[in-house]
mmCIF file of C-alpha atoms in Angstrom:
data_model
loop_
_atom_site.group_PDB
_atom_site.id
_atom_site.type_symbol
_atom_site.label_atom_id
_atom_site.label_comp_id
_atom_site.label_asym_id
_atom_site.label_seq_id
_atom_site.Cartn_x
_atom_site.Cartn_y
_atom_site.Cartn_z
ATOM 1 C CA MET A 1 70.322 84.649 -61.163
ATOM 2 C CA LEU A 2 67.568 82.103 -61.602
ATOM 3 C CA ILE A 3 68.256 78.975 -63.571
ATOM 4 C CA PRO A 4 65.239 77.339 -65.333
ATOM 5 C CA ASP A 5 64.127 73.862 -64.574
ATOM 6 C CA LEU A 6 63.415 72.643 -68.164
ATOM 7 C CA THR A 7 61.611 69.519 -67.118
ATOM 8 C CA SER A 8 58.763 71.415 -65.288
ATOM 9 C CA GLY A 9 58.669 74.646 -67.339
ATOM 10 C CA ASN A 10 59.213 76.726 -64.166
ATOM 11 C CA THR A 11 62.258 78.049 -62.407
ATOM 12 C CA LEU A 12 63.754 76.462 -59.337
ATOM 13 C CA SER A 13 62.498 79.381 -57.309
ATOM 14 C CA SER A 14 58.942 80.595 -56.783
ATOM 15 C CA HIS A 15 60.128 84.208 -57.205
ATOM 16 C CA PHE A 16 59.365 86.057 -60.378
ATOM 17 C CA MET A 17 62.517 86.995 -62.199
ATOM 18 C CA LEU A 18 62.473 89.657 -64.937
ATOM 19 C CA ASN A 19 65.425 90.130 -67.285
ATOM 20 C CA VAL A 20 65.367 93.565 -68.863
ATOM 21 C CA PHE A 21 67.601 94.591 -71.906
ATOM 22 C CA ILE A 22 68.088 98.302 -72.039
ATOM 23 C CA GLY A 23 70.524 98.659 -74.996
ATOM 24 C CA LEU A 24 72.763 100.714 -75.259
ATOM 25 C CA PRO A 25 72.139 101.848 -78.802
ATOM 26 C CA LYS A 26 74.397 100.435 -81.618
ATOM 27 C CA THR A 27 75.105 97.198 -79.590
ATOM 28 C CA GLY A 28 72.908 94.753 -81.455
ATOM 29 C CA THR A 29 69.880 95.226 -79.202
ATOM 30 C CA THR A 30 67.417 95.509 -82.122
ATOM 31 C CA PHE A 31 68.722 92.147 -83.433
ATOM 32 C CA ILE A 32 68.414 90.484 -79.982
ATOM 33 C CA GLN A 33 64.848 91.835 -79.680
ATOM 34 C CA GLN A 34 63.854 90.534 -83.042
ATOM 35 C CA ARG A 35 65.310 87.134 -82.419
ATOM 36 C CA LEU A 36 63.774 86.852 -79.014
ATOM 37 C CA HIS A 37 60.312 87.711 -80.407
ATOM 38 C CA ALA A 38 60.819 85.236 -83.186
ATOM 39 C CA LEU A 39 61.758 82.538 -80.663
ATOM 40 C CA ALA A 40 58.940 83.235 -78.216
ATOM 41 C CA ALA A 41 57.392 79.803 -78.677
ATOM 42 C CA PRO A 42 60.624 77.826 -78.089
ATOM 43 C CA MET A 43 61.358 80.151 -75.151
ATOM 44 C CA ARG A 44 58.006 79.255 -73.587
ATOM 45 C CA ASN A 45 58.980 75.618 -73.819
ATOM 46 C CA GLN A 46 62.019 76.577 -71.776
ATOM 47 C CA GLY A 47 59.791 78.220 -69.103
ATOM 48 C CA VAL A 48 60.367 81.840 -70.247
ATOM 49 C CA HIS A 49 57.764 84.448 -71.137
ATOM 50 C CA VAL A 50 58.943 86.885 -73.755
ATOM 51 C CA PHE A 51 57.006 90.172 -73.454
ATOM 52 C CA ARG A 52 55.338 91.014 -76.769
ATOM 53 C CA GLY A 53 55.572 94.712 -77.212
ATOM 54 C CA ARG A 54 56.975 95.457 -80.634
ATOM 55 C CA PRO A 55 60.190 94.228 -82.192
ATOM 56 C CA ASN A 56 61.593 97.478 -80.784
ATOM 57 C CA TYR A 57 59.847 97.964 -77.527
ATOM 58 C CA ASN A 58 60.455 101.742 -77.363
ATOM 59 C CA ASP A 59 56.979 102.651 -76.117
ATOM 60 C CA LEU A 60 58.129 102.218 -72.493
ATOM 61 C CA TYR A 61 60.696 104.935 -72.894
ATOM 62 C CA LEU A 62 57.914 107.408 -73.648
ATOM 63 C CA LEU A 63 56.297 106.775 -70.233
ATOM 64 C CA PHE A 64 59.354 108.091 -68.375
ATOM 65 C CA SER A 65 60.278 110.990 -70.646
ATOM 66 C CA PRO A 66 59.774 114.427 -69.064
ATOM 67 C CA GLU A 67 58.504 115.742 -72.435
ATOM 68 C CA PRO A 68 56.966 112.860 -74.367
ATOM 69 C CA GLU A 69 55.394 115.157 -76.954
ATOM 70 C CA LYS A 70 58.953 116.049 -78.157
ATOM 71 C CA GLU A 71 60.165 112.454 -78.562
ATOM 72 C CA HIS A 72 60.738 111.414 -82.185
ATOM 73 C CA ASP A 73 58.205 108.522 -82.215
ATOM 74 C CA ASN A 74 55.370 110.875 -81.086
ATOM 75 C CA VAL A 75 56.448 113.686 -83.387
ATOM 76 C CA ARG A 76 56.407 111.265 -86.330
ATOM 77 C CA LYS A 77 52.858 110.250 -85.410
ATOM 78 C CA GLY A 78 51.780 113.857 -85.108
ATOM 79 C CA LEU A 79 51.274 113.621 -81.313
ATOM 80 C CA THR A 80 53.006 116.964 -80.593
ATOM 81 C CA SER A 81 50.766 118.205 -77.852
ATOM 82 C CA ARG A 82 51.143 117.138 -74.202
ATOM 83 C CA ASP A 83 47.528 115.936 -74.072
ATOM 84 C CA ALA A 84 47.987 113.718 -77.145
ATOM 85 C CA ALA A 85 51.290 112.298 -75.906
ATOM 86 C CA GLU A 86 49.798 111.553 -72.445
ATOM 87 C CA ALA A 87 46.763 109.898 -74.024
ATOM 88 C CA ARG A 88 49.084 107.556 -75.921
ATOM 89 C CA ASN A 89 51.026 106.955 -72.627
ATOM 90 C CA ARG A 90 47.822 105.890 -70.913
ATOM 91 C CA THR A 91 47.289 103.312 -73.592
ATOM 92 C CA ILE A 92 50.807 102.031 -73.249
ATOM 93 C CA VAL A 93 50.477 101.740 -69.491
ATOM 94 C CA ARG A 94 47.173 99.884 -69.738
ATOM 95 C CA GLU A 95 48.464 97.353 -72.323
ATOM 96 C CA PHE A 96 51.816 96.842 -70.551
ATOM 97 C CA ARG A 97 50.278 96.332 -67.117
ATOM 98 C CA SER A 98 47.758 93.875 -68.664
ATOM 99 C CA GLU A 99 50.707 91.748 -69.938
ATOM 100 C CA LEU A 100 52.480 92.030 -66.639
ATOM 101 C CA ASP A 101 49.354 90.774 -64.885
ATOM 102 C CA SER A 102 49.117 87.872 -67.323
ATOM 103 C CA TRP A 103 52.730 86.987 -66.691
ATOM 104 C CA ARG A 104 52.118 86.929 -62.865
ATOM 105 C CA ALA A 105 49.005 84.756 -63.362
ATOM 106 C CA GLY A 106 50.693 82.324 -65.740
ATOM 107 C CA PRO A 107 52.944 79.332 -65.136
ATOM 108 C CA PHE A 108 56.284 80.933 -65.984
ATOM 109 C CA ARG A 109 58.427 82.677 -63.324
ATOM 110 C CA THR A 110 61.046 84.065 -65.745
ATOM 111 C CA GLY A 111 60.277 86.929 -68.042
ATOM 112 C CA VAL A 112 62.276 88.729 -70.746
ATOM 113 C CA LEU A 113 61.642 92.313 -71.634
ATOM 114 C CA SER A 114 63.758 94.103 -74.281
ATOM 115 C CA GLY A 115 63.623 97.834 -74.977
ATOM 116 C CA GLU A 116 66.713 99.477 -76.419
ATOM 117 C CA ALA A 117 65.413 102.990 -75.915
ATOM 118 C CA LEU A 118 65.349 102.330 -72.116
ATOM 119 C CA GLY A 119 69.092 102.819 -72.076
ATOM 120 C CA LEU A 120 68.521 106.491 -72.868
ATOM 121 C CA LEU A 121 66.425 107.104 -69.779
ATOM 122 C CA SER A 122 67.560 109.776 -67.303
ATOM 123 C CA PRO A 123 68.424 108.600 -63.771
ATOM 124 C CA GLU A 124 65.004 109.871 -62.709
ATOM 125 C CA GLY A 125 63.362 107.828 -65.434
ATOM 126 C CA ALA A 126 65.306 104.710 -64.305
ATOM 127 C CA VAL A 127 63.873 105.210 -60.778
ATOM 128 C CA GLU A 128 60.326 105.362 -62.206
ATOM 129 C CA LEU A 129 60.913 102.348 -64.315
ATOM 130 C CA HIS A 130 62.176 100.381 -61.272
ATOM 131 C CA SER A 131 59.073 101.430 -59.253
ATOM 132 C CA MET A 132 56.737 100.064 -61.915
ATOM 133 C CA LEU A 133 58.542 96.781 -62.514
ATOM 134 C CA ALA A 134 59.116 96.141 -58.802
ATOM 135 C CA GLU A 135 55.337 95.811 -58.405
ATOM 136 C CA TYR A 136 55.488 92.636 -60.481
ATOM 137 C CA ALA A 137 58.961 91.091 -60.232
ATOM 138 C CA ASP A 138 60.699 89.869 -57.072
ATOM 139 C CA ALA A 139 64.102 90.156 -58.819
ATOM 140 C CA ILE A 140 65.092 92.295 -61.752
ATOM 141 C CA ASN A 141 68.272 91.798 -63.809
ATOM 142 C CA ILE A 142 69.228 94.750 -65.989
ATOM 143 C CA ILE A 143 71.314 93.676 -68.934
ATOM 144 C CA VAL A 144 73.266 96.191 -70.992
ATOM 145 C CA PHE A 145 75.728 95.700 -73.824
ATOM 146 C CA THR A 146 78.557 98.201 -74.209
ATOM 147 C CA ARG A 147 80.793 98.917 -77.170
ATOM 148 C CA ASN A 148 84.147 100.732 -77.579
ATOM 149 C CA PRO A 149 83.333 104.443 -77.989
ATOM 150 C CA ILE A 150 84.961 104.730 -81.480
ATOM 151 C CA ASP A 151 82.818 102.061 -83.101
ATOM 152 C CA PHE A 152 79.808 103.256 -81.067
ATOM 153 C CA ALA A 153 80.152 106.837 -82.329
ATOM 154 C CA THR A 154 80.906 105.693 -85.913
ATOM 155 C CA SER A 155 77.793 103.469 -86.015
ATOM 156 C CA PHE A 156 75.650 106.161 -84.409
ATOM 157 C CA ALA A 157 76.918 108.718 -86.930
ATOM 158 C CA GLN A 158 75.952 106.468 -89.794
ATOM 159 C CA GLU A 159 72.463 105.925 -88.362
ATOM 160 C CA LEU A 160 71.958 109.713 -87.977
ATOM 161 C CA ILE A 161 73.115 110.210 -91.544
ATOM 162 C CA LYS A 162 70.491 107.682 -92.664
ATOM 163 C CA GLY A 163 67.960 109.856 -90.852
ATOM 164 C CA GLY A 164 69.109 113.035 -92.556
ATOM 165 C CA SER A 165 72.250 114.251 -90.980
ATOM 166 C CA THR A 166 75.561 114.835 -92.804
ATOM 167 C CA ILE A 167 79.160 113.708 -92.397
ATOM 168 C CA ALA A 168 80.149 117.313 -91.628
ATOM 169 C CA ARG A 169 77.609 117.681 -88.895
ATOM 170 C CA GLU A 170 78.542 114.332 -87.254
ATOM 171 C CA GLU A 171 82.205 115.170 -87.538
ATOM 172 C CA LYS A 172 81.580 118.320 -85.582
ATOM 173 C CA TRP A 173 79.253 116.842 -82.897
ATOM 174 C CA PRO A 174 79.950 113.163 -82.363
ATOM 175 C CA SER A 175 77.569 111.022 -80.324
ATOM 176 C CA LEU A 176 79.139 109.544 -77.218
ATOM 177 C CA PRO A 177 78.106 106.461 -75.227
ATOM 178 C CA CYS A 178 77.959 108.269 -71.837
ATOM 179 C CA TYR A 179 78.359 105.059 -69.823
ATOM 180 C CA ALA A 180 78.495 106.675 -66.417
ATOM 181 C CA ARG A 181 75.279 108.664 -66.892
ATOM 182 C CA ARG A 182 73.322 105.905 -68.628
ATOM 183 C CA ILE A 183 74.413 102.790 -66.775
ATOM 184 C CA GLY A 184 75.089 104.657 -63.522
ATOM 185 C CA GLY A 185 71.509 105.830 -63.257
ATOM 186 C CA PHE A 186 70.293 102.240 -63.540
ATOM 187 C CA ALA A 187 72.869 101.031 -61.010
ATOM 188 C CA GLU A 188 71.499 103.673 -58.548
ATOM 189 C CA ALA A 189 67.861 102.721 -59.208
ATOM 190 C CA PHE A 190 68.109 98.947 -59.441
ATOM 191 C CA GLY A 191 71.240 98.299 -57.377
ATOM 192 C CA ARG A 192 74.766 97.698 -58.628
ATOM 193 C CA ASP A 193 74.481 93.914 -58.177
ATOM 194 C CA ASN A 194 71.452 93.766 -60.428
ATOM 195 C CA ILE A 195 73.274 95.226 -63.424
ATOM 196 C CA THR A 196 75.009 92.862 -65.894
ATOM 197 C CA VAL A 197 77.238 94.645 -68.374
ATOM 198 C CA VAL A 198 78.400 92.656 -71.480
ATOM 199 C CA ASP A 199 81.106 93.607 -73.881
ATOM 200 C CA TYR A 200 79.501 93.653 -77.333
ATOM 201 C CA ASP A 201 82.925 93.502 -79.113
ATOM 202 C CA HIS A 202 83.952 90.301 -77.374
ATOM 203 C CA ALA A 203 80.511 88.623 -77.506
ATOM 204 C CA SER A 204 79.992 89.280 -81.205
ATOM 205 C CA LYS A 205 83.203 87.302 -82.006
ATOM 206 C CA GLN A 206 82.171 84.214 -80.008
ATOM 207 C CA HIS A 207 80.211 81.256 -81.283
ATOM 208 C CA GLY A 208 76.561 82.146 -81.316
ATOM 209 C CA GLY A 209 77.371 85.820 -81.047
ATOM 210 C CA ILE A 210 75.509 88.295 -79.032
ATOM 211 C CA LEU A 211 72.258 86.325 -78.825
ATOM 212 C CA ARG A 212 73.897 83.327 -77.235
ATOM 213 C CA ARG A 213 75.693 85.650 -74.778
ATOM 214 C CA ALA A 214 72.437 87.347 -73.947
ATOM 215 C CA LEU A 215 70.780 83.946 -73.219
ATOM 216 C CA GLN A 216 73.832 82.942 -71.082
ATOM 217 C CA VAL A 217 73.425 86.076 -68.992
ATOM 218 C CA MET A 218 69.839 85.136 -68.336
ATOM 219 C CA GLY A 219 70.968 81.639 -67.276
ATOM 220 C CA LEU A 220 69.128 80.052 -70.249
ATOM 221 C CA PRO A 221 70.380 77.373 -72.600
ATOM 222 C CA PRO A 222 71.082 78.159 -76.243
ATOM 223 C CA ALA A 223 67.958 78.942 -78.286
ATOM 224 C CA VAL A 224 66.546 76.389 -80.690
ATOM 225 C CA ASP A 225 67.446 78.640 -83.570
ATOM 226 C CA GLU A 226 70.023 81.102 -82.367
ATOM 227 C CA ASP A 227 71.836 81.535 -85.686
ATOM 228 C CA GLU A 228 71.244 84.755 -87.530
ATOM 229 C CA PRO A 229 68.830 84.155 -90.493
ATOM 230 C CA ALA A 230 70.102 85.436 -93.799
ATOM 231 C CA GLY A 231 68.998 89.001 -94.603
ATOM 232 C CA THR A 232 67.377 89.671 -91.246
ATOM 233 C CA ARG A 233 70.012 91.775 -89.559
ATOM 234 C CA PRO A 234 68.514 95.226 -88.894
ATOM 235 C CA ASN A 235 70.425 98.540 -89.267
ATOM 236 C CA ALA A 236 72.729 97.135 -91.903
ATOM 237 C CA SER A 237 75.955 99.070 -92.448
ATOM 238 C CA LEU A 238 76.544 101.043 -95.629
ATOM 239 C CA SER A 239 79.925 101.424 -97.385
ATOM 240 C CA MET A 240 81.968 104.569 -97.195
ATOM 241 C CA ASN A 241 80.950 105.529 -100.677
ATOM 242 C CA ALA A 242 77.249 104.992 -99.938
ATOM 243 C CA VAL A 243 77.407 107.196 -96.820
ATOM 244 C CA ARG A 244 79.233 109.930 -98.756
ATOM 245 C CA ILE A 245 76.442 109.957 -101.398
ATOM 246 C CA LEU A 246 73.729 109.874 -98.764
ATOM 247 C CA SER A 247 75.372 112.735 -96.870
ATOM 248 C CA ARG A 248 75.457 114.791 -100.086
ATOM 249 C CA ILE A 249 71.789 114.000 -100.780
ATOM 250 C CA ASN A 250 70.961 115.285 -97.225
ATOM 251 C CA GLU A 251 72.901 118.487 -97.964
ATOM 252 C CA ILE A 252 71.104 119.099 -101.292
ATOM 253 C CA TYR A 253 67.686 117.945 -100.053
ATOM 254 C CA PRO A 254 67.514 118.506 -96.333
ATOM 255 C CA VAL A 255 65.038 116.442 -94.256
ATOM 256 C CA ILE A 256 66.064 117.591 -90.776
ATOM 257 C CA GLY A 257 63.503 120.211 -89.602
ATOM 258 C CA VAL A 258 60.925 119.048 -92.245
ATOM 259 C CA PRO A 259 57.733 118.110 -90.336
ATOM 260 C CA GLU A 260 57.111 114.887 -92.186
ATOM 261 C CA PRO A 261 60.038 113.504 -94.205
ATOM 262 C CA LYS A 262 59.184 111.317 -97.115
ATOM 263 C CA LEU A 263 59.638 107.951 -95.444
ATOM 264 C CA VAL A 264 59.037 105.820 -98.521
ATOM 265 C CA GLY A 265 61.525 107.850 -100.528
ATOM 266 C CA ARG A 266 64.116 107.657 -97.790
ATOM 267 C CA LYS A 267 63.828 103.922 -97.546
ATOM 268 C CA THR A 268 64.209 103.633 -101.354
ATOM 269 C CA ILE A 269 67.350 105.780 -101.232
ATOM 270 C CA ILE A 270 68.930 103.637 -98.526
ATOM 271 C CA ASP A 271 67.974 100.414 -100.278
ATOM 272 C CA LEU A 272 69.630 101.680 -103.448
ATOM 273 C CA LEU A 273 72.719 102.796 -101.625
ATOM 274 C CA SER A 274 73.065 99.495 -99.788
ATOM 275 C CA LYS A 275 74.042 97.955 -103.109
ATOM 276 C CA ILE A 276 77.135 100.241 -103.468
ATOM 277 C CA GLY A 277 80.272 98.372 -102.428
ATOM 278 C CA GLY A 278 83.562 99.638 -101.143
ATOM 279 C CA ASP A 279 85.342 100.112 -97.827
ATOM 280 C CA LYS A 280 83.306 100.094 -94.579
ATOM 281 C CA PHE A 281 82.203 103.504 -93.455
ATOM 282 C CA SER A 282 84.407 105.217 -90.941
ATOM 283 C CA MET A 283 85.246 108.703 -89.810
ATOM 284 C CA PRO A 284 88.695 110.348 -90.165
ATOM 285 C CA PRO A 285 91.570 109.700 -87.629
ATOM 286 C CA HIS A 286 91.380 113.189 -86.064
ATOM 287 C CA TRP A 287 87.677 112.505 -85.274
ATOM 288 C CA ARG A 288 88.402 109.172 -83.807
ATOM 289 C CA LYS A 289 91.092 110.656 -81.558
ATOM 290 C CA MET A 290 88.624 113.339 -80.422
ATOM 291 C CA VAL A 291 85.936 110.692 -79.510
ATOM 292 C CA LYS A 292 88.527 108.714 -77.589
ATOM 293 C CA ASN A 293 89.631 111.719 -75.607
ATOM 294 C CA LEU A 294 86.074 112.828 -74.901
ATOM 295 C CA SER A 295 85.135 109.313 -73.727
ATOM 296 C CA LEU A 296 88.169 108.698 -71.587
ATOM 297 C CA ASP A 297 86.555 109.504 -68.261
ATOM 298 C CA ASP A 298 83.560 107.336 -69.137
ATOM 299 C CA CYS A 299 85.892 104.518 -70.123
ATOM 300 C CA ILE A 300 87.748 104.773 -66.843
ATOM 301 C CA TRP A 301 84.454 104.628 -64.914
ATOM 302 C CA LEU A 302 83.275 101.551 -66.892
ATOM 303 C CA ARG A 303 86.625 99.835 -66.268
ATOM 304 C CA ASP A 304 86.718 100.603 -62.576
ATOM 305 C CA VAL A 305 83.063 99.696 -61.844
ATOM 306 C CA PHE A 306 82.353 96.861 -64.271
ATOM 307 C CA GLY A 307 85.729 95.648 -65.417
ATOM 308 C CA ILE A 308 85.354 96.370 -69.134
ATOM 309 C CA ASP A 309 88.355 98.334 -70.415
ATOM 310 C CA TYR A 310 88.168 100.460 -73.586
ATOM 311 C CA THR A 311 90.816 102.926 -72.422
ATOM 312 C CA SER A 312 93.538 101.546 -74.717
ATOM 313 C CA PHE A 313 91.393 101.023 -77.874
ATOM 314 C CA ASP A 314 93.369 101.507 -81.125
ATOM 315 C CA ILE A 315 91.925 104.564 -82.901
ATOM 316 C CA SER A 316 93.385 103.497 -86.335
ATOM 317 C CA ARG A 317 91.465 100.164 -86.345
ATOM 318 C CA LEU A 318 89.034 99.782 -89.241
ATOM 319 C CA HIS A 319 89.822 103.231 -90.682
ATOM 320 C CA SER A 320 88.987 103.435 -94.423
ATOM 321 C CA LYS A 321 91.841 104.986 -96.335
ATOM 322 C CA THR A 322 90.693 104.609 -99.910
ATOM 323 C CA VAL A 323 88.125 106.779 -101.700
ATOM 324 C CA ASP A 324 86.647 105.330 -104.932
ATOM 325 C CA ILE A 325 84.160 107.983 -105.985
ATOM 326 C CA PRO A 326 85.780 111.354 -106.760
ATOM 327 C CA GLU A 327 84.243 114.338 -105.051
ATOM 328 C CA ILE A 328 83.288 115.957 -108.346
ATOM 329 C CA PHE A 329 80.765 113.063 -109.087
ATOM 330 C CA LEU A 330 78.966 113.163 -105.780
ATOM 331 C CA ASP A 331 76.441 115.823 -106.742
ATOM 332 C CA ASP A 332 75.484 113.976 -109.951
ATOM 333 C CA LEU A 333 75.082 110.676 -108.111
ATOM 334 C CA ALA A 334 73.104 112.322 -105.308
ATOM 335 C CA ASN A 335 70.640 113.871 -107.794
ATOM 336 C CA ILE A 336 70.194 110.726 -109.808
ATOM 337 C CA ILE A 337 69.434 108.576 -106.690
ATOM 338 C CA TYR A 338 67.171 111.202 -105.238
ATOM 339 C CA GLU A 339 65.141 111.570 -108.409
ATOM 340 C CA ALA A 340 64.806 107.740 -108.738
ATOM 341 C CA SER A 341 63.516 107.512 -105.116
ATOM 342 C CA CYS A 342 60.971 110.234 -105.833
ATOM 343 C CA LYS A 343 59.641 108.304 -108.820
ATOM 344 C CA VAL A 344 59.404 105.151 -106.686
ATOM 345 C CA GLU A 345 57.601 107.013 -103.956
ATOM 346 C CA VAL A 346 54.993 108.484 -106.310
ATOM 347 C CA PHE A 347 54.412 105.153 -107.996
ATOM 348 C CA ILE A 348 53.933 103.334 -104.629
ATOM 349 C CA SER A 349 51.583 106.106 -103.464
ATOM 350 C CA ASP A 350 49.512 105.876 -106.632
ATOM 351 C CA SER A 351 49.435 102.032 -106.537
ATOM 352 C CA LEU A 352 48.146 101.980 -102.964
ATOM 353 C CA ARG A 353 45.611 104.684 -103.708
ATOM 354 C CA PHE A 354 44.089 102.867 -106.678
ATOM 355 C CA ARG A 355 43.991 99.440 -105.030
ATOM 356 C CA SER A 356 40.714 98.432 -103.402
ATOM 357 C CA GLU A 357 40.588 98.041 -99.598
ATOM 358 C CA ALA A 358 39.654 94.397 -99.983
ATOM 359 C CA ALA A 359 42.591 93.668 -102.284
ATOM 360 C CA ALA A 360 44.964 95.502 -100.004
ATOM 361 C CA HIS A 361 43.561 93.547 -97.016
ATOM 362 C CA ARG A 362 44.002 90.132 -98.623
ATOM 363 C CA GLY A 363 47.309 90.906 -100.343
ATOM 364 C CA ASP A 364 46.882 90.790 -104.130
ATOM 365 C CA VAL A 365 49.869 88.731 -105.436
ATOM 366 C CA ASP A 366 49.367 89.861 -109.011
ATOM 367 C CA SER A 367 49.483 93.534 -107.965
ATOM 368 C CA VAL A 368 52.669 92.950 -105.979
ATOM 369 C CA ALA A 369 54.356 91.298 -108.961
ATOM 370 C CA MET A 370 53.263 94.128 -111.242
ATOM 371 C CA LEU A 371 54.549 96.701 -108.797
ATOM 372 C CA GLN A 372 57.969 94.916 -108.710
ATOM 373 C CA ARG A 373 58.243 94.795 -112.459
ATOM 374 C CA SER A 374 57.272 98.541 -112.727
ATOM 375 C CA LEU A 375 59.920 99.468 -110.155
ATOM 376 C CA GLN A 376 62.521 97.634 -112.141
ATOM 377 C CA MET A 377 61.535 99.596 -115.245
ATOM 378 C CA ILE A 378 61.653 102.925 -113.348
ATOM 379 C CA LEU A 379 65.133 102.226 -112.021
ATOM 380 C CA SER A 380 66.615 100.783 -115.197
#
């Protein structure tokens, strides 16, 4: 691994070293990406180029998907034909190669690219990604965070419920980490020695958390501002009560299968539910046991190949045993919150429609304050 020479702004080697974060999902990758982008300037002072992309650099995943027109991000944008999806891919390739060219022409030999969706690539997609990156980098370090399968599946279930699924559906079909398939494909494409696997559970408990561990893996010193800013952690967890209400809303007002879910209304629902306290969301013990059994072969593979052992994880840890909201009240709460979100959605839509383009462009402070006051009245 290359170690930066902080006095010169370059690495001690003339080779170009590219560190690539590929997830896996639900291991803090979105947070790491956001912090790296926020710290791009200090990182440049340390001789490191942080690739821009987006806070979630998921576009690259689309390049290596066998059916990009079926991927969620394209469907959400209405790019559901192969021609439309491939047109977007051509734009992605052009912009990404342009930044790779700029990196090669610049003074910095170390680059950092983060894309959590890359961890979902098929083995064939990993080979294609390696082929592209190898044109620019002399050495590539693939960095992947793993998490015990129980917490992984629980966190994934909550995220899917936020998107419209239900507790019953996730209880029947749990999402598994699939370490051997996901990491194994990258090990084949990039070489086992170029894969660094980090235990999310252990790193998150250390000083500086997962960001400091990520920087250590890259051979970089701690960031200027590595602490987590208040209120910036993405994908915040909901309480058990909040998830139960959201699941019931999704049962009464389904969004899965609807071409264009009401995104403003969904965000409002989740914002409202985030204020409901109670025990942390978890799934029942029988589900946790099922996930552990289904993931056992993967955990053995991860232990034997990378030395991270989740085979003896306690399935009773962090299980919520108390239920504060009686089942009989869930329908009423679901309807109240859903109706409030619809009012907010209509109000925001009307506010944006009646604001002039110039005012919207410059950001009218008075209009924003008026909107906030009106929303408070609607929800009171």
